[in-house]
């Protein structure tokens, strides 16, 4: 009896060891937020990264080598992200990150340890690899942002607002106002956009603060109403913006809201209903179901976690997929040119101009990274959300399908890579 | 705890000195020294993950001891301990980054600064007690937290501040292995100092203020002085703990120092045992290890069939949080004297085994 038990034990041990010994070659850290203040968009983007890495592994890996990724939910708490990083240091060759606070805090760490860091934070502070920009606080040689920088996005919105004001025949100086929490993420584009708004002839009002954690923002909406602003830039993420839009609808504010890239999506339209109608926001990639060649790949990626293929993926999902695919192709180059190490992956990013990963044509816009400018994406799409009826009935996918909610492209601008805007 | 609860047969103490030794027997002293020696060898064979947990226990334990001096020994209350912890971290980083003071000196200096802030915050304690004092310290928590988020010159504002690693004579303690010794040294110094403080005249005054403030005043204890002093001492410990935390992590951000951490500190000393020096360390260890043990249990269950069910996986974060709450409630009901008391009972059990008398 005892012998039988021992054999059983030994077999389990062997199976267990064999199970973990499957060739997984490229250690990658994956930082996500499923439970923190930015969870509403974090779940979409985090799932995209997980699905995409599983898809890469299921489809030949990186030249046959598999991504061995560890996913950690850090709840958007910076110290937890740093502690996770310290655990990963020396093991991983690249990190798929998330928030602005943690990514900016890690700039010097990843530079010292030579670990390429692909953040979902597109903070303008992360794009200057050499520290040449006049307003750069810190050179960020190993940071790669996977979308247009927040500052460039906000500049595009300001441009759009200036044109919109002219089109509507507005008289006098239009009033621009920044709204957001006192937190690295909403703060990132604040000054750049305010400066640019001044340049384009806006009257820039004092910023209004509302928290990243959703709450009752009627007081802020009353201040907004009193300020007489025409264009309000919402710098928080969508969870918080849902509350703000609802509160402002109750108060009755007549302002054109403009949201940052993480500040608006299909889920906001569903949750805020009519209050979310007409908001314009920044987009960095195609949307789910667009008739572009690369959408087939995205659909296959989505099936990694949803074999039925029925789940609707909000706009952030595509950017998550793009982030992983750019990393994968840079790794493939590194593999052929001296091995998959941090510095080689970094070099891999400079090998192509107007670069779209294979299979994602039309999904990710063409990007160009150079050793002294990490503003990979400089094309910004501006979309407007439309809410036509009651959003309570049906899922986001159904609502998009029957036209209750929808979105349309209202602008597109290429933000020049001005040297004075580098790192800001 | 001055004096010892239970005296063994044949043991006679003829002087106050003998009655207030830290270690009641030579063996208990030898065990303590052995314990430190064993701890010092830990980095040689433990994984960084375990070292990280022990370092956490060290810097949080130092801060928790400070709170225990305030709450457990002096009978005051503070809901703002994490703000002092944070102030120490920011102050040390600032002294080092802006003034170029070496980290070695910045840590104790940050402790002194925090003492000053703590004594200012403690001033109301001279006049108010109980719930009112709790609310006054709660106010200081929010004021300091807001200060951290706005004072760009001092804390880097919402973006936080970088903190250089601890170094002496050109040797940098920037790995878990090396920083472990820094943390261990600070822990030992802090706890020996804490244990000695309680044996001193000031320590007895603290306990007198706690046990019966009126009698204490009649006996000549200056209540206001000792209440504020207690806040100062407690803040010093918090500041040093926070500074160690900052230089260990390499980055200080306002987010870490919220009211939740203040309450966790209270949880640590309640679980460990109010008014016990070693209790503070035991409680800290408990609070740090509980979520990790829960994590381990959960991943064990995850390998079973029903453990990988969606409702279970989704519920795990809540269960972890709930477990901490549950632990505090259970301790309050079944072990109000904390782990320190339980530890004494266990020691007594083995000492007297099999015939307790």
XYZ file of C-alpha atoms in Angstrom:
781
model
C 0.000 0.000 0.000
C 2.694 2.351 1.081
C 4.750 1.435 -1.945
C 1.838 2.071 -4.266
C 1.432 5.455 -2.670
C 5.086 6.285 -3.121
C 4.979 5.308 -6.789
C 1.941 7.480 -7.221
C 3.720 10.334 -5.522
C 6.791 9.931 -7.687
C 4.671 9.825 -10.849
C 2.848 12.993 -9.855
C 6.154 14.668 -9.158
C 7.546 13.675 -12.542
C 4.393 14.765 -14.358
C 4.479 18.006 -12.426
C 8.095 18.706 -13.338
C 7.540 17.718 -16.953
C 4.527 20.015 -17.058
C 6.587 23.035 -16.145
C 9.557 22.032 -18.275
C 7.774 22.655 -21.613
C 9.977 24.910 -23.718
C 9.040 28.434 -22.656
C 11.904 30.570 -23.597
C 11.252 34.269 -23.388
C 10.348 35.554 -19.925
C 8.082 38.603 -20.142
C 6.424 40.554 -17.329
C 2.808 41.599 -17.831
C 1.460 44.273 -15.504
C -2.314 44.769 -15.568
C -5.045 46.529 -13.617
C -8.208 44.463 -13.241
C -9.226 45.731 -9.816
C -7.988 49.312 -9.406
C -9.165 52.781 -10.364
C -8.551 52.203 -14.071
C -10.033 48.701 -14.150
C -12.842 49.589 -16.568
C -10.336 50.072 -19.398
C -7.667 47.928 -17.730
C -9.742 44.779 -18.125
C -10.132 45.341 -21.856
C -6.462 46.110 -22.460
C -5.110 43.492 -20.050
C -7.227 40.777 -21.626
C -5.969 41.873 -25.060
C -2.340 41.459 -23.978
C -3.000 38.044 -22.425
C -4.929 36.861 -25.495
C -2.308 38.198 -27.891
C 0.577 36.521 -26.067
C -1.344 33.245 -25.945
C -2.056 33.669 -29.645
C 1.627 34.219 -30.396
C 2.482 31.072 -28.433
C -0.190 29.071 -30.215
C 1.014 30.241 -33.621
C 4.685 29.454 -33.707
C 5.878 31.800 -30.967
C 8.819 34.087 -31.644
C 10.800 32.082 -34.223
C 9.605 28.978 -32.385
C 10.403 30.281 -28.919
C 7.465 30.741 -26.594
C 6.638 33.765 -24.486
C 6.756 32.814 -20.822
C 4.717 35.689 -19.427
C 3.725 36.333 -15.855
C 0.631 38.469 -15.373
C 0.348 40.544 -12.190
C -2.666 42.657 -11.240
C -1.256 45.612 -9.328
C -4.568 47.447 -8.809
C -3.080 50.690 -10.160
C -1.043 51.128 -6.964
C 2.411 52.443 -7.845
C 4.401 50.878 -4.964
C 2.924 47.487 -5.831
C 4.098 47.905 -9.425
C 7.611 48.798 -8.270
C 7.724 45.802 -5.934
C 6.621 43.585 -8.829
C 9.305 45.099 -11.022
C 11.965 44.330 -8.439
C 10.797 40.732 -8.467
C 11.050 40.600 -12.254
C 14.377 42.380 -12.520
C 17.099 40.094 -13.792
C 14.574 37.538 -15.045
C 12.438 39.144 -17.730
C 13.732 40.561 -21.027
C 10.753 42.846 -21.614
C 7.726 44.165 -19.749
C 4.236 44.913 -20.972
C 3.162 47.648 -18.574
C 0.115 49.702 -17.823
C -0.256 52.994 -15.913
C 1.448 56.367 -16.045
C 2.383 56.676 -12.373
C 4.232 53.360 -12.313
C 5.768 53.645 -15.790
C 7.152 57.125 -15.083
C 8.463 55.951 -11.713
C 10.231 53.054 -13.418
C 11.951 55.110 -16.160
C 15.375 55.127 -14.527
C 15.044 51.537 -13.271
C 14.370 50.067 -16.711
C 17.055 52.248 -18.246
C 19.601 50.970 -15.742
C 18.545 47.343 -16.097
C 18.079 47.628 -19.886
C 14.580 46.174 -19.974
C 12.343 47.466 -22.782
C 9.076 48.642 -21.253
C 5.953 48.771 -23.398
C 3.468 50.882 -21.552
C -0.220 51.470 -22.055
C 0.581 54.850 -20.611
C 1.236 57.163 -23.536
C 2.539 59.933 -21.334
C 4.556 62.488 -23.254
C 7.261 62.150 -20.597
C 8.170 58.726 -21.947
C 9.095 59.564 -25.529
C 12.491 61.231 -25.223
C 15.175 58.507 -25.205
C 18.165 60.851 -25.120
C 16.822 63.633 -22.935
C 17.231 66.228 -25.695
C 13.831 67.903 -25.399
C 13.914 71.329 -23.724
C 11.206 70.349 -21.218
C 12.249 66.730 -20.687
C 12.649 65.844 -17.034
C 14.273 62.474 -17.559
C 15.609 60.590 -20.575
C 13.606 57.394 -21.149
C 15.767 55.190 -23.410
C 13.928 51.918 -22.743
C 10.339 53.150 -22.750
C 8.093 52.561 -25.743
C 4.587 53.941 -25.773
C 2.083 52.021 -27.837
C -0.101 54.868 -29.042
C 0.014 58.597 -29.788
C 1.309 60.443 -26.729
C -1.314 61.947 -24.408
C 0.044 65.376 -25.187
C -0.232 64.807 -28.940
C -3.737 63.397 -28.489
C -4.784 66.440 -26.491
C -3.168 68.741 -29.085
C -5.189 67.036 -31.817
C -8.364 67.616 -29.784
C -7.461 71.277 -29.300
C -6.956 71.586 -33.068
C -10.317 69.947 -33.641
C -11.949 72.299 -31.123
C -10.488 75.365 -32.850
C -11.913 74.227 -36.173
C -15.207 73.281 -34.589
C -15.500 76.768 -33.054
C -14.958 78.341 -36.456
C -17.391 75.955 -38.127
C -20.111 76.711 -35.590
C -19.532 80.412 -36.080
C -18.693 81.016 -32.445
C -17.963 84.586 -31.519
C -15.037 85.758 -29.425
C -12.436 83.583 -27.789
C -13.507 80.008 -27.084
C -12.877 78.861 -23.497
C -10.839 75.692 -22.850
C -10.740 73.891 -19.526
C -8.712 70.911 -18.262
C -10.463 68.466 -15.957
C -8.794 65.584 -14.136
C -7.384 64.225 -10.927
C -4.105 65.351 -9.413
C -2.366 62.178 -10.532
C 0.442 61.492 -13.020
C -1.924 60.172 -15.695
C -4.352 63.115 -15.945
C -1.486 65.545 -15.316
C 0.624 64.224 -18.203
C -0.986 66.168 -21.093
C -2.250 69.072 -18.941
C 0.355 71.747 -19.566
C 1.141 70.732 -23.148
C -2.521 71.033 -24.131
C -3.094 74.257 -22.202
C -0.082 75.847 -23.835
C -1.198 74.761 -27.283
C -4.749 75.981 -26.639
C -3.361 79.407 -25.740
C -1.334 79.335 -28.929
C -4.472 78.616 -30.972
C -6.336 81.512 -29.380
C -8.269 79.823 -26.597
C -9.012 81.394 -23.277
C -7.582 78.779 -20.872
C -9.543 78.522 -17.622
C -8.398 77.169 -14.264
C -8.468 73.380 -14.167
C -11.186 71.501 -12.286
C -10.222 68.460 -10.225
C -12.302 65.275 -10.078
C -11.061 61.965 -8.743
C -9.922 58.961 -10.765
C -12.136 56.840 -8.552
C -15.742 57.173 -9.736
C -17.935 59.289 -7.471
C -20.576 62.012 -7.405
C -19.173 64.935 -9.360
C -22.126 67.336 -9.322
C -20.082 69.955 -7.491
C -17.439 69.858 -10.234
C -20.154 70.050 -12.890
C -21.634 73.138 -11.239
C -18.178 74.772 -11.265
C -17.862 73.809 -14.914
C -21.259 75.334 -15.679
C -20.350 78.531 -13.870
C -16.985 78.797 -15.605
C -18.725 79.140 -18.951
C -16.243 76.829 -20.669
C -16.931 75.788 -24.270
C -14.523 72.872 -24.535
C -13.717 70.634 -21.580
C -10.877 68.106 -21.783
C -11.541 65.031 -19.622
C -8.179 63.618 -18.621
C -9.343 60.743 -16.382
C -10.076 57.184 -17.458
C -13.513 56.013 -18.506
C -14.785 54.743 -15.134
C -14.445 58.183 -13.623
C -15.720 59.890 -16.782
C -18.951 57.868 -16.714
C -19.758 59.424 -13.333
C -18.748 62.887 -14.505
C -20.828 62.778 -17.684
C -23.863 61.567 -15.746
C -23.432 64.219 -13.058
C -23.034 66.969 -15.647
C -26.118 65.740 -17.490
C -28.105 66.033 -14.253
C -26.765 69.530 -13.610
C -27.378 70.511 -17.222
C -24.003 71.596 -18.521
C -23.740 72.757 -22.124
C -20.107 72.000 -22.936
C -18.381 70.062 -25.688
C -16.591 67.287 -23.812
C -13.345 65.944 -25.251
C -11.790 62.824 -23.710
C -8.330 61.362 -23.627
C -7.609 58.034 -25.318
C -8.519 56.024 -22.183
C -11.378 58.315 -21.250
C -14.139 57.146 -23.539
C -15.303 53.988 -25.288
C -18.330 51.807 -25.977
C -18.659 50.938 -22.289
C -18.972 54.636 -21.412
C -21.742 55.021 -23.971
C -23.613 52.084 -22.515
C -23.120 53.089 -18.886
C -23.760 56.824 -19.226
C -26.449 56.586 -21.910
C -27.644 59.898 -23.338
C -25.197 61.798 -21.117
C -22.351 60.388 -23.210
C -23.784 61.549 -26.531
C -21.563 63.755 -28.652
C -18.290 63.375 -26.754
C -15.238 63.468 -29.014
C -12.159 61.513 -28.087
C -8.788 60.275 -29.227
C -8.397 56.937 -30.991
C -5.122 55.196 -31.738
C -6.173 52.136 -33.753
C -9.082 50.587 -35.633
C -12.264 49.633 -33.813
C -13.747 46.165 -33.390
C -15.387 44.876 -36.543
C -13.836 47.436 -38.889
C -13.442 46.087 -42.408
C -9.660 46.206 -42.415
C -7.465 43.231 -43.387
C -5.885 42.919 -39.927
C -9.201 42.516 -38.108
C -9.186 38.794 -38.936
C -6.087 38.367 -36.792
C -7.647 40.373 -33.954
C -10.724 38.144 -34.122
C -8.510 35.075 -33.898
C -6.687 36.621 -30.933
C -10.009 37.326 -29.226
C -10.962 33.668 -29.566
C -8.111 32.748 -27.221
C -10.296 33.785 -24.285
C -13.672 33.649 -25.988
C -13.893 30.587 -28.238
C -17.503 31.444 -29.171
C -16.315 34.615 -30.892
C -19.357 36.535 -29.633
C -17.706 38.905 -27.182
C -17.561 42.524 -28.318
C -14.144 44.083 -27.704
C -13.973 47.761 -26.830
C -11.542 50.041 -28.715
C -8.663 49.562 -26.267
C -8.466 45.861 -27.120
C -6.898 46.546 -30.548
C -4.127 48.652 -29.032
C -3.340 45.881 -26.558
C -2.986 43.433 -29.425
C -0.792 45.905 -31.343
C 1.470 46.359 -28.327
C 2.197 42.641 -28.092
C 2.687 42.238 -31.861
C 5.213 45.081 -32.115
C 7.136 43.507 -29.235
C 6.976 40.110 -30.906
C 8.399 41.389 -34.201
C 11.180 43.277 -32.442
C 11.987 40.053 -30.584
C 12.113 38.151 -33.861
C 14.665 40.628 -35.175
C 16.644 40.394 -31.936
C 16.597 36.607 -32.109
C 18.295 36.711 -35.504
C 20.714 39.454 -34.529
C 22.496 38.356 -31.406
C 19.749 36.940 -29.222
C 16.653 38.119 -27.405
C 18.012 40.577 -24.863
C 16.722 43.952 -23.751
C 19.183 46.042 -25.821
C 18.576 43.919 -28.928
C 14.793 44.224 -28.644
C 15.263 47.987 -28.338
C 17.372 47.970 -31.500
C 14.702 45.892 -33.221
C 12.314 48.809 -32.825
C 14.513 51.042 -34.995
C 14.768 48.644 -37.930
C 11.613 49.637 -39.742
C 9.953 52.905 -40.630
C 6.195 53.169 -41.139
C 5.925 49.842 -39.441
C 2.747 47.805 -39.009
C 3.068 44.295 -37.579
C 2.330 41.474 -40.011
C -1.289 40.402 -39.862
C -2.492 43.626 -38.302
C -2.627 45.775 -41.428
C -5.159 48.511 -40.975
C -5.506 47.813 -37.255
C -2.364 49.432 -35.903
C -1.374 52.650 -37.683
C 2.120 52.763 -39.159
C 4.730 53.647 -36.566
C 8.307 54.885 -36.710
C 10.698 54.761 -33.793
C 14.177 56.250 -34.014
C 17.033 56.137 -31.483
C 16.460 59.771 -30.528
C 12.689 60.005 -30.849
C 10.251 57.493 -29.362
C 7.129 59.222 -30.661
C 6.303 56.102 -32.643
C 2.733 57.015 -33.506
C 2.020 60.567 -34.543
C -1.291 60.059 -36.305
C -4.293 60.795 -34.122
C -7.854 59.843 -35.023
C -10.683 61.803 -33.508
C -13.979 60.038 -33.082
C -17.360 61.157 -31.816
C -19.707 58.945 -29.836
C -23.419 58.788 -30.619
C -26.098 57.550 -28.268
C -29.531 57.372 -29.845
C -31.722 55.578 -27.362
C -32.044 53.619 -24.154
C -28.781 51.792 -23.489
C -30.080 49.770 -20.544
C -31.319 46.925 -22.729
C -28.723 44.720 -24.348
C -24.985 44.243 -24.233
C -22.450 46.631 -25.759
C -22.177 44.343 -28.791
C -25.963 44.301 -29.321
C -26.241 48.058 -28.847
C -23.458 48.648 -31.369
C -25.150 46.175 -33.711
C -28.585 47.806 -33.643
C -27.213 51.317 -33.819
C -28.338 52.499 -30.377
C -24.765 53.489 -29.764
C -22.175 54.186 -32.394
C -19.134 56.191 -33.284
C -17.928 58.113 -36.276
C -14.609 59.563 -37.279
C -14.734 63.354 -37.190
C -11.103 64.179 -37.708
C -7.622 62.944 -38.215
C -4.455 64.854 -37.688
C -0.774 64.180 -37.978
C 1.005 65.871 -35.103
C 4.425 67.024 -36.317
C 7.358 65.618 -34.355
C 8.537 69.061 -33.237
C 11.817 68.975 -31.330
C 10.473 71.393 -28.700
C 7.583 69.017 -27.974
C 9.842 66.017 -27.375
C 9.456 64.572 -23.903
C 6.580 66.846 -22.984
C 5.871 44.977 30.190
C 7.797 45.677 33.327
C 8.402 42.572 35.399
C 7.318 39.078 34.500
C 3.914 37.539 34.943
C 4.906 34.151 36.141
C 7.870 33.382 38.294
C 9.271 29.933 38.278
C 9.634 27.827 41.409
C 12.687 28.765 43.353
C 13.166 32.023 41.575
C 13.579 35.028 43.802
C 14.130 38.550 42.700
C 15.640 40.729 45.320
C 16.189 43.922 43.323
C 14.093 46.036 40.988
C 16.874 45.592 38.508
C 16.357 41.848 38.475
C 12.636 42.356 38.160
C 12.883 44.409 34.998
C 15.441 42.532 32.951
C 14.490 42.112 29.313
C 15.332 38.422 29.401
C 14.112 36.569 32.477
C 16.657 33.738 32.226
C 20.074 33.326 30.615
C 18.518 30.786 28.284
C 15.948 33.188 26.966
C 18.756 35.629 26.238
C 20.772 32.933 24.487
C 17.757 31.982 22.422
C 17.257 35.578 21.372
C 20.907 35.868 20.315
C 20.635 32.544 18.500
C 17.494 33.798 16.790
C 19.298 36.874 15.503
C 22.222 34.724 14.342
C 19.878 32.400 12.462
C 18.094 35.381 10.927
C 21.446 36.752 9.798
C 22.151 33.592 7.820
C 18.778 33.760 6.027
C 20.034 35.568 2.899
C 22.448 32.708 2.306
C 19.738 30.191 1.534
C 16.387 32.007 1.198
C 14.818 33.108 -2.074
C 14.449 36.859 -2.657
C 10.687 36.442 -2.299
C 11.034 35.356 1.338
C 13.685 37.962 2.034
C 11.329 40.587 0.667
C 8.649 39.464 3.104
C 11.114 39.585 5.998
C 12.282 43.061 5.004
C 8.655 44.166 4.903
C 8.148 42.742 8.364
C 11.219 44.664 9.539
C 10.300 48.156 8.341
C 6.598 47.793 9.108
C 7.495 46.225 12.446
C 9.581 49.242 13.419
C 6.650 51.539 12.649
C 4.211 49.213 14.405
C 6.363 49.284 17.550
C 6.088 53.069 17.469
C 2.315 52.834 17.335
C 2.324 50.287 20.135
C 4.272 52.689 22.339
C 1.586 55.284 21.667
C -1.493 53.078 21.817
C -0.447 50.046 23.823
C 1.758 51.697 26.403
C 0.487 55.269 26.670
C -3.166 54.561 25.967
C -3.518 57.223 23.276
C -4.901 56.548 19.808
C -3.709 57.454 16.346
C -5.435 56.982 13.018
C -2.663 58.842 11.231
C 0.298 56.557 11.670
C 0.737 55.862 7.963
C 1.045 59.595 7.279
C 4.055 59.724 9.619
C 5.414 56.602 7.960
C 5.062 58.423 4.643
C 6.539 61.636 5.974
C 9.662 59.759 7.017
C 9.946 58.200 3.577
C 9.558 61.516 1.755
C 11.782 63.401 4.177
C 14.605 60.908 3.826
C 14.358 60.886 0.022
C 14.253 64.692 -0.009
C 17.224 65.104 2.325
C 19.187 62.759 0.123
C 18.050 64.003 -3.303
C 18.018 67.728 -2.678
C 20.627 68.249 0.020
C 22.888 65.372 -0.864
C 22.921 64.033 2.682
C 24.004 60.372 2.531
C 21.174 57.909 3.031
C 22.930 56.575 6.116
C 22.373 59.912 7.878
C 19.168 60.827 6.061
C 17.237 57.961 7.675
C 17.727 59.004 11.327
C 17.370 62.661 10.349
C 14.074 61.862 8.659
C 13.091 60.135 11.896
C 13.808 63.330 13.840
C 11.828 65.441 11.392
C 8.922 63.087 11.686
C 9.236 63.349 15.477
C 8.783 67.095 15.186
C 5.723 66.714 12.969
C 4.338 64.038 15.265
C 4.706 66.231 18.327
C 2.850 69.057 16.620
C 0.072 66.677 15.658
C 0.136 65.305 19.203
C -0.524 68.679 20.823
C -4.298 68.156 20.859
C -3.619 64.960 22.836
C -2.794 67.152 25.806
C -6.436 68.184 25.906
C -8.569 65.545 24.285
C -8.985 61.804 24.670
C -10.554 58.759 23.089
C -12.739 59.230 20.037
C -12.003 62.946 19.861
C -8.287 62.282 19.698
C -8.910 59.622 17.073
C -10.645 62.186 14.877
C -7.902 64.772 15.480
C -5.267 62.301 14.282
C -7.516 61.325 11.376
C -7.442 64.975 10.341
C -3.650 64.938 10.408
C -3.720 61.862 8.173
C -5.698 63.718 5.534
C -3.779 66.972 5.863
C -0.430 65.212 5.437
C -1.702 63.052 2.577
C -2.904 66.119 0.719
C 0.381 67.845 1.461
C 2.241 64.892 -0.098
C 0.135 65.133 -3.260
C 0.699 68.869 -3.671
C 4.105 69.796 -2.299
C 6.067 69.266 -5.500
C 9.244 70.732 -4.019
C 9.230 68.197 -1.212
C 7.577 65.029 -2.493
C 7.543 65.423 -6.272
C 3.776 65.888 -6.042
C 1.549 63.267 -7.564
C 4.458 61.743 -9.508
C 6.342 60.801 -6.362
C 10.054 60.879 -5.599
C 12.934 58.569 -6.339
C 14.921 57.311 -3.362
C 18.532 56.221 -3.686
C 19.512 52.852 -2.241
C 21.155 52.640 1.181
C 24.944 52.759 1.021
C 27.950 53.073 3.309
C 31.607 53.413 2.368
C 30.747 53.046 -1.295
C 28.976 49.735 -0.824
C 25.401 49.888 -2.058
C 22.707 47.772 -0.409
C 20.386 47.559 -3.396
C 19.499 43.868 -3.464
C 17.159 41.955 -1.204
C 20.089 39.986 0.149
C 22.137 42.995 1.175
C 19.286 45.225 2.295
C 18.120 42.441 4.579
C 21.076 43.161 6.854
C 20.277 46.870 6.924
C 16.684 46.121 7.850
C 17.724 43.546 10.430
C 20.155 45.959 12.081
C 17.555 48.703 12.275
C 15.008 46.242 13.587
C 17.257 45.044 16.397
C 18.303 48.547 17.391
C 14.689 49.749 17.307
C 13.375 46.865 19.375
C 16.169 46.905 21.939
C 15.657 50.636 22.309
C 11.910 50.128 22.589
C 12.241 47.417 25.222
C 14.618 49.596 27.214
C 12.416 52.668 26.910
C 9.611 50.801 28.613
C 11.925 49.910 31.534
C 12.965 53.521 31.988
C 11.387 56.275 34.054
C 9.722 57.712 30.937
C 8.393 54.301 29.968
C 6.830 53.833 33.380
C 5.298 57.275 33.058
C 3.727 56.219 29.746
C 2.199 53.160 31.373
C 0.973 55.242 34.313
C -0.746 57.665 31.930
C -2.424 54.715 30.264
C -3.505 52.897 33.421
C -4.976 55.830 35.264
C -4.198 59.314 34.144
C -5.561 60.923 37.318
C -3.374 58.834 39.605
C -0.444 59.453 37.323
C -0.925 63.189 37.569
C -1.228 62.993 41.353
C 2.046 61.080 41.421
C 3.715 63.902 39.545
C 3.619 62.698 35.959
C 3.198 65.638 33.617
C 0.344 64.356 31.465
C 0.680 66.827 28.604
C 4.416 66.293 28.363
C 4.187 62.529 28.306
C 1.279 62.382 25.900
C 3.061 64.612 23.414
C 6.361 62.824 24.024
C 4.643 59.558 23.269
C 3.438 60.965 19.963
C 6.996 62.091 19.256
C 8.556 58.700 20.015
C 5.888 56.925 18.028
C 6.447 59.231 15.057
C 10.198 58.710 15.248
C 9.712 54.981 14.826
C 7.217 55.549 12.019
C 9.591 57.949 10.272
C 12.547 55.577 10.435
C 10.365 52.679 9.241
C 9.074 54.801 6.385
C 12.561 55.968 5.394
C 13.759 52.362 5.265
C 10.749 51.487 3.129
C 11.507 54.343 0.727
C 15.149 53.483 0.253
C 14.353 49.809 -0.079
C 11.705 50.311 -2.757
C 13.671 53.066 -4.488
C 10.573 55.160 -5.004
C 8.146 56.975 -2.741
C 4.637 57.785 -3.886
C 1.745 59.363 -2.041
C -0.545 56.442 -2.794
C 1.030 54.063 -0.332
C 0.274 56.121 2.762
C -3.484 56.149 3.025
C -5.828 55.606 5.934
C -5.940 51.909 5.118
C -2.296 51.512 6.078
C -2.961 53.400 9.325
C -5.684 50.927 10.133
C -3.439 48.027 9.195
C -0.889 49.324 11.692
C -3.607 49.308 14.335
C -4.518 45.789 13.243
C -0.906 44.703 13.638
C -0.623 45.850 17.234
C -4.059 44.562 18.189
C -3.299 41.138 16.744
C 0.203 41.158 18.173
C -0.820 42.385 21.591
C -1.323 45.925 22.848
C 1.416 46.920 25.239
C 3.922 44.304 24.203
C 7.194 45.031 22.427
C 7.531 41.614 20.846
C 3.801 41.615 20.131
C 4.266 44.454 17.667
C 6.701 42.335 15.674
C 4.527 39.238 15.874
C 1.465 41.169 14.754
C 3.375 42.684 11.846
C 4.628 39.291 10.779
C 1.076 37.983 10.970
C -0.353 40.816 8.870
C 2.385 40.565 6.251
C 2.270 36.783 5.980
C -1.497 36.273 6.108
C -2.203 37.476 2.533
C 0.768 35.456 1.254
C -0.389 32.304 3.019
C -3.881 32.900 1.664
C -2.391 33.279 -1.809
C -0.553 29.990 -1.376
C -3.688 28.203 -0.175
C -5.670 29.612 -3.053
C -3.172 28.500 -5.673
C -3.176 25.041 -4.062
C -6.954 24.977 -4.383
C -6.642 26.301 -7.930
C -5.117 22.990 -8.927
C -8.298 21.146 -7.914
C -11.350 20.978 -10.141
C -13.714 23.240 -8.280
C -10.847 25.546 -7.294
C -10.387 26.680 -10.870
C -14.082 27.487 -11.242
C -14.727 31.041 -12.363
C -16.660 32.131 -9.258
C -13.779 30.979 -7.119
C -11.028 32.628 -9.148
C -12.984 35.883 -9.323
C -13.694 35.795 -5.613
C -10.089 35.282 -4.563
C -9.099 38.965 -4.128
C -12.152 39.517 -1.932
C -11.436 36.439 0.120
C -7.910 37.667 0.745
C -9.155 41.034 1.990
C -11.935 39.416 3.980
C -9.463 37.064 5.642
C -7.595 39.992 7.169
C -10.813 41.475 8.514
C -11.892 38.107 9.823
C -8.533 37.585 11.515
C -8.874 40.857 13.429
C -12.414 40.058 14.555
C -11.451 36.546 15.659
C -8.477 37.887 17.577
C -10.622 40.463 19.350
C -13.046 37.738 20.406
C -10.758 34.839 21.240
C -7.387 36.388 21.939
C -7.802 39.989 23.059
C -4.287 39.986 24.491
C -2.838 39.163 21.110
C -0.175 36.824 19.798
C 2.264 37.860 22.506
C -0.046 36.409 25.153
C -0.594 33.241 23.160
C 3.165 32.897 22.797
C 3.600 33.139 26.572
C 0.973 30.433 27.051
C 2.735 28.176 24.554
C 6.063 28.707 26.274
C 4.533 27.947 29.639
C 2.909 24.830 28.270
C 6.183 23.360 27.076
C 8.111 24.468 30.101
C 5.707 22.729 32.419
C 4.937 19.740 30.213
C 3.479 17.330 31.110
C 2.501 18.522 34.577
C 1.328 22.073 34.695
C 0.790 23.493 38.101
